[in-house]
PDB file of C-alpha atoms in Angstrom:
ATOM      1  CA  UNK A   1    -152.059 109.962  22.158  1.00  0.00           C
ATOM      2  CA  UNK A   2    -148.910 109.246  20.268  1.00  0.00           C
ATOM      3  CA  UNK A   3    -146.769 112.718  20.071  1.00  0.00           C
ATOM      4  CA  UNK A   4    -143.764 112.756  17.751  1.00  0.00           C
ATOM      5  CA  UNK A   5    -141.671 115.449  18.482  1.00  0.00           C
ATOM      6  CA  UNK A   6    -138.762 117.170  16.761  1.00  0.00           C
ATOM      7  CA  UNK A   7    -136.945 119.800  18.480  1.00  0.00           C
ATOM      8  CA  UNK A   8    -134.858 121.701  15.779  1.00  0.00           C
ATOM      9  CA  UNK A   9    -134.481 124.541  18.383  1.00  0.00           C
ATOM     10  CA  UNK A  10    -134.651 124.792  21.646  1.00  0.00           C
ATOM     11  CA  UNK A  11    -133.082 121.386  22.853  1.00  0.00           C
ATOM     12  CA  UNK A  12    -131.987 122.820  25.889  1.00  0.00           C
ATOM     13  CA  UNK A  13    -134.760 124.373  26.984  1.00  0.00           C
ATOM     14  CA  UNK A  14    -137.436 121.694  25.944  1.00  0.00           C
ATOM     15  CA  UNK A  15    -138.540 118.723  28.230  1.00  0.00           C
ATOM     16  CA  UNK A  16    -139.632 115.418  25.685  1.00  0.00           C
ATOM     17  CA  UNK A  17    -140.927 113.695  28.556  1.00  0.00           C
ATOM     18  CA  UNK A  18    -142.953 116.779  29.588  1.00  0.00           C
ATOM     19  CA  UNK A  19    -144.135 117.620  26.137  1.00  0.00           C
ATOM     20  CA  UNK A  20    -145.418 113.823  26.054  1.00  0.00           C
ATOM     21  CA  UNK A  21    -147.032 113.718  29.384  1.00  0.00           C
ATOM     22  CA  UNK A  22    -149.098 117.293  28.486  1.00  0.00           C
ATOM     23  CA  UNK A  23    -150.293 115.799  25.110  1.00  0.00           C
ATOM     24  CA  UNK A  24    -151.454 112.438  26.847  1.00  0.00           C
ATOM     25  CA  UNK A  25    -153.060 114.415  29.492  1.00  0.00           C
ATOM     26  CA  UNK A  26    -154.783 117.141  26.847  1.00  0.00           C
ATOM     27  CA  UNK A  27    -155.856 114.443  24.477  1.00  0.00           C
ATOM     28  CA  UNK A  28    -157.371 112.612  27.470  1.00  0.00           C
ATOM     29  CA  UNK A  29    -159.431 115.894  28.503  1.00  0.00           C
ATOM     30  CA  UNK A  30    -160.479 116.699  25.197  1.00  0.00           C
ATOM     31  CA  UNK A  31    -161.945 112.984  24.486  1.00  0.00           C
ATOM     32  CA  UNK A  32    -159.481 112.018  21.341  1.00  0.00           C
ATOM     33  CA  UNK A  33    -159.599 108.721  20.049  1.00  0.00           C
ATOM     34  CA  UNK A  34    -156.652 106.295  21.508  1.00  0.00           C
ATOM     35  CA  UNK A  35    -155.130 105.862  18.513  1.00  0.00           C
ATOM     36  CA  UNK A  36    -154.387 109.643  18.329  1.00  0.00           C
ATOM     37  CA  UNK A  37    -151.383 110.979  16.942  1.00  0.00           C
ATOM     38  CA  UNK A  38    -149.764 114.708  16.982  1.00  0.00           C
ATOM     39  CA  UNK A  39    -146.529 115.940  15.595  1.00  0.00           C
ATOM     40  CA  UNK A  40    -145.043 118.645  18.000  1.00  0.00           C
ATOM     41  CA  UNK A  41    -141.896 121.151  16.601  1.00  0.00           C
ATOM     42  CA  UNK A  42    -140.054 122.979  18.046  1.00  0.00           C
ATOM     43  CA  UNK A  43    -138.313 125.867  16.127  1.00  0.00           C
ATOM     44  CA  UNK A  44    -136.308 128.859  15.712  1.00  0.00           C
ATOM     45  CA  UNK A  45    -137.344 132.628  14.607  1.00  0.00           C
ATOM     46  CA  UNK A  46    -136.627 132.185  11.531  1.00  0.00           C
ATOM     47  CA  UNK A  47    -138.253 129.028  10.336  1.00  0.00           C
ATOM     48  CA  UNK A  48    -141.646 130.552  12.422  1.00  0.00           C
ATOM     49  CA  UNK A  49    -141.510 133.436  10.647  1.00  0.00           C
ATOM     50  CA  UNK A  50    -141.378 132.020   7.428  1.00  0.00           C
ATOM     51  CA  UNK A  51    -144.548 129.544   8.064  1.00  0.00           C
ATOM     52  CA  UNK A  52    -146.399 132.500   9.683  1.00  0.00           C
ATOM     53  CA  UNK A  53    -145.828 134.386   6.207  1.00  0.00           C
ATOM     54  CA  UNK A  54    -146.588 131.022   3.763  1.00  0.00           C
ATOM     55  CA  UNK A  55    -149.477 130.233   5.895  1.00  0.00           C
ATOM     56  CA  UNK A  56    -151.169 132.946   7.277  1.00  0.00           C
ATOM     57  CA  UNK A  57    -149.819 135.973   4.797  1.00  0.00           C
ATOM     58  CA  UNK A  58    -147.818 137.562   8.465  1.00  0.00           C
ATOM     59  CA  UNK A  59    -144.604 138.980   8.357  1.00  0.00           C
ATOM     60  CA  UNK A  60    -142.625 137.735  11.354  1.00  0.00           C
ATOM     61  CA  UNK A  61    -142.280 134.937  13.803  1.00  0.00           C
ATOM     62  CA  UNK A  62    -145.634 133.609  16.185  1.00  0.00           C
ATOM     63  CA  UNK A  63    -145.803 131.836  18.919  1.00  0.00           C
ATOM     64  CA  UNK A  64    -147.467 128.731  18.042  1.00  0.00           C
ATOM     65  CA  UNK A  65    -148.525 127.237  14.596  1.00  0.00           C
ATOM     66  CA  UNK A  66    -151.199 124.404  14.371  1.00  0.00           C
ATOM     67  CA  UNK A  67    -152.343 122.674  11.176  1.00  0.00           C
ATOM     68  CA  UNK A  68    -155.156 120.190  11.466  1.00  0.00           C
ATOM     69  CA  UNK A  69    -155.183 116.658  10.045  1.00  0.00           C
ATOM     70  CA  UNK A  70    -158.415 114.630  10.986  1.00  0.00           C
ATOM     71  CA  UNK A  71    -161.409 115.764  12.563  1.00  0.00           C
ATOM     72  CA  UNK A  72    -163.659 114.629  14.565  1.00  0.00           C
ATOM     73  CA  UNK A  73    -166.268 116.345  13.225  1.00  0.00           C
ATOM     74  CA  UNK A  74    -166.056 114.398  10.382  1.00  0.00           C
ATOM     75  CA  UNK A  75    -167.098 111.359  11.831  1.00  0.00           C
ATOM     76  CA  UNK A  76    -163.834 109.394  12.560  1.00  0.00           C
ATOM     77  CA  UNK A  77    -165.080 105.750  13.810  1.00  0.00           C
ATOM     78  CA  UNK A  78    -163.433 103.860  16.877  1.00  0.00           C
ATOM     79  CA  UNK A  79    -161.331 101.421  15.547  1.00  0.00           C
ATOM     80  CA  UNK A  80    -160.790 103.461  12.301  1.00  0.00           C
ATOM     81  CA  UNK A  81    -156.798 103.410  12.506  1.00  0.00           C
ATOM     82  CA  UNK A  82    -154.381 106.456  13.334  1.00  0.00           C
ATOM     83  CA  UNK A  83    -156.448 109.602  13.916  1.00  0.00           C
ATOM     84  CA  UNK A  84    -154.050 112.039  12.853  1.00  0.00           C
ATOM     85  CA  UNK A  85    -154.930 115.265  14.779  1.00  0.00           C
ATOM     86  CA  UNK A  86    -152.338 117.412  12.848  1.00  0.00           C
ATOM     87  CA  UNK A  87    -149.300 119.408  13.386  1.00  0.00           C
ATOM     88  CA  UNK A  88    -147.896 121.746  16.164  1.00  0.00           C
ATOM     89  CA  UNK A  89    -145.127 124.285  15.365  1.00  0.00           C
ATOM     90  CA  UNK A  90    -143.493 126.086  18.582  1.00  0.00           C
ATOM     91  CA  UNK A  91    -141.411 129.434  18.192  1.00  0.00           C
ATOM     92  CA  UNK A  92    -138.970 128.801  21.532  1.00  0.00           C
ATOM     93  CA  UNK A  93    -137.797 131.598  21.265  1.00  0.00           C
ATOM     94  CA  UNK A  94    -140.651 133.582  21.220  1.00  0.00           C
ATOM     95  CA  UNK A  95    -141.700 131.836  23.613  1.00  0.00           C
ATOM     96  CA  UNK A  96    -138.881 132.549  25.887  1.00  0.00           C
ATOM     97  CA  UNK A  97    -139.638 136.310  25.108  1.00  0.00           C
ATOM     98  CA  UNK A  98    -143.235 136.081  26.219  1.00  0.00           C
ATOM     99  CA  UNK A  99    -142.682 134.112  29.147  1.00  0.00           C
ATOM    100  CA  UNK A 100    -140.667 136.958  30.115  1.00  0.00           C
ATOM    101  CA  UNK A 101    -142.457 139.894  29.518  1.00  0.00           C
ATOM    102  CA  UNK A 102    -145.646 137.714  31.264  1.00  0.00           C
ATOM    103  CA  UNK A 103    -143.545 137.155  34.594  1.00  0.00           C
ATOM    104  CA  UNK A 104    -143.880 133.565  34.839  1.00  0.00           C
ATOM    105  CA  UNK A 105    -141.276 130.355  33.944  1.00  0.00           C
ATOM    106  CA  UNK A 106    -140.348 129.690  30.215  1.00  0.00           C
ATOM    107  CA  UNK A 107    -142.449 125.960  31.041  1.00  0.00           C
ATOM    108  CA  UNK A 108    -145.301 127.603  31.749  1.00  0.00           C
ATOM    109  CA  UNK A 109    -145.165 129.472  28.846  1.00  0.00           C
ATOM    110  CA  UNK A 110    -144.637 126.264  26.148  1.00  0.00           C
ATOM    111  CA  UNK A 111    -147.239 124.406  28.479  1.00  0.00           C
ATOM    112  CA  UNK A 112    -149.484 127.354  27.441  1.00  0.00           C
ATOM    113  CA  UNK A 113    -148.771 127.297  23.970  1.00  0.00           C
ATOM    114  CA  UNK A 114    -148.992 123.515  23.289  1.00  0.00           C
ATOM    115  CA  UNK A 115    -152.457 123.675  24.743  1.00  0.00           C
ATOM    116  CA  UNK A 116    -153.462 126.488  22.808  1.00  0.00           C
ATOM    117  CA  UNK A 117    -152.012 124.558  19.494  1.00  0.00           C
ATOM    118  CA  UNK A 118    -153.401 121.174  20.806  1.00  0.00           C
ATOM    119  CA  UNK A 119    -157.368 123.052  20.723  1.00  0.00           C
ATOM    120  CA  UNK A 120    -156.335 124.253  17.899  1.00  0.00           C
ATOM    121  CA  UNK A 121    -156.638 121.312  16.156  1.00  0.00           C
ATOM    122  CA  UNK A 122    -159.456 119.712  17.532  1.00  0.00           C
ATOM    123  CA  UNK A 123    -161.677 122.819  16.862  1.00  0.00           C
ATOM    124  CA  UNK A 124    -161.410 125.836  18.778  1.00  0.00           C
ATOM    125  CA  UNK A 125    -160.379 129.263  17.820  1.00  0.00           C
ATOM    126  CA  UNK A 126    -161.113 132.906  18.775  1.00  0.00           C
ATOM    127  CA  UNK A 127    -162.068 134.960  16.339  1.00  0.00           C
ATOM    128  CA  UNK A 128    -165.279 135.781  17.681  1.00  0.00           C
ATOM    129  CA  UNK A 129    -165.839 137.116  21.196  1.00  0.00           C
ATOM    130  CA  UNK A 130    -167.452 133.664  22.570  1.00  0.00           C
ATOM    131  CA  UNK A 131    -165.579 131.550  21.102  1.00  0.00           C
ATOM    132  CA  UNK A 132    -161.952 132.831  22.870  1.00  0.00           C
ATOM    133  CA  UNK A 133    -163.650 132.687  26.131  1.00  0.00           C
ATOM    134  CA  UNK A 134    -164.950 129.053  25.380  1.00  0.00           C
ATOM    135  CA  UNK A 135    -161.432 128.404  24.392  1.00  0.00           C
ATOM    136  CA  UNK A 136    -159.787 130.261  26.863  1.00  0.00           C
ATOM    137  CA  UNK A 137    -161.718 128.451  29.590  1.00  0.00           C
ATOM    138  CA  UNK A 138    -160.981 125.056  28.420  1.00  0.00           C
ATOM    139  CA  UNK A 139    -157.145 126.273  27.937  1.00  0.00           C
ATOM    140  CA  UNK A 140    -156.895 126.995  31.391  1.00  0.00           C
ATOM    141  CA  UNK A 141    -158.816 123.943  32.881  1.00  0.00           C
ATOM    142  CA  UNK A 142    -156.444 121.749  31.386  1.00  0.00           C
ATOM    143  CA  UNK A 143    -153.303 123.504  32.377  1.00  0.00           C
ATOM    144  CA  UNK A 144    -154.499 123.604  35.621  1.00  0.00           C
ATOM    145  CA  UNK A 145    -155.162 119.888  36.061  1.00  0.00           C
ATOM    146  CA  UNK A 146    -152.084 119.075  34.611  1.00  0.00           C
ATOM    147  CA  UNK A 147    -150.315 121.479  36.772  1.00  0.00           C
ATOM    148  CA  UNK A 148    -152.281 120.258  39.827  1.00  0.00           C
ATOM    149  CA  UNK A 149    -150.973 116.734  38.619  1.00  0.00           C
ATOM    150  CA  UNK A 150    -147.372 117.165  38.378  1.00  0.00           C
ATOM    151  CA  UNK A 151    -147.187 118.992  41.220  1.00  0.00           C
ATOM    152  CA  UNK A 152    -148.723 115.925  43.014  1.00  0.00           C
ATOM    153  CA  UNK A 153    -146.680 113.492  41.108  1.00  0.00           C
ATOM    154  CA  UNK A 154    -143.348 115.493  41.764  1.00  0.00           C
TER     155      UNK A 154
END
């Protein structure tokens, strides 16, 4: 997993190396090809807000943002190239604001979210009943590995 990331907000708050690490690890446990790439942003209130409105018809600034690129549902062969698994948009400052009102670190929180976006785009969602707690589930196995990892590695 190759991410490219662009923090337009947040610099101070966001870890590159971390960000990179977590989308290795996550594209590892969900079984991407090698040659998989992700673009990660990070971004304001304002600039969220407007995608959540042009994309999803919601007035006002979300969390997390994913738009999928390939997918391997559609058959992507080894040895095929890039396999573009899409895009990632981050609200920091949202996520600063649930990370609070959750009672846990602001890390934890964008650990969380890049997860969530990073199933997201290989598949998952939770509209229906099942499918959150499938998602959910996987969301938190990863996190904890990772966690369990760093922690080790620290």
């Amino acid at each position: 997993m190759d991410p490219l990331i662009s923090v337009e907000h947040g610099a101070d708050v966001v870890d590159e190396e971390r960000v990179c690490a977590l989308m290795r690890f996550a594209a590892i446990a969900l079984d991407l090809p090698e040659s998989s790439e992700a673009s990660i942003t990070f971004v304001d209130d304002a600039q969220m807000a407007e995608l959540n409105e042009e994309y999803r018809g919601k007035v006002g600034p979300t969390d997390v943002l994913s738009f999928e690129c390939d997918n391997l549902d559609d058959g992507f062969p080894a040895g095929a190239g890039t396999y573009e698994a899409g895009d990632i948009i981050v609200a920091t400052d949202v996520a600063a604001r649930q990370a609070r009102d959750l009672g846990h670190s602001l890390q934890e929180e964008l650990d969380t979210l890049l997860v969530h976006g990073m199933l997201h785009l290989v598949g998952y969602d939770h509209i229906e009943d099942a499918d959150a707690a499938e998602m959910q589930a996987m969301q938190d196995g990863i996190l904890q590995r990772f966690w369990a990892e760093s922690e080790r590695s620290a």
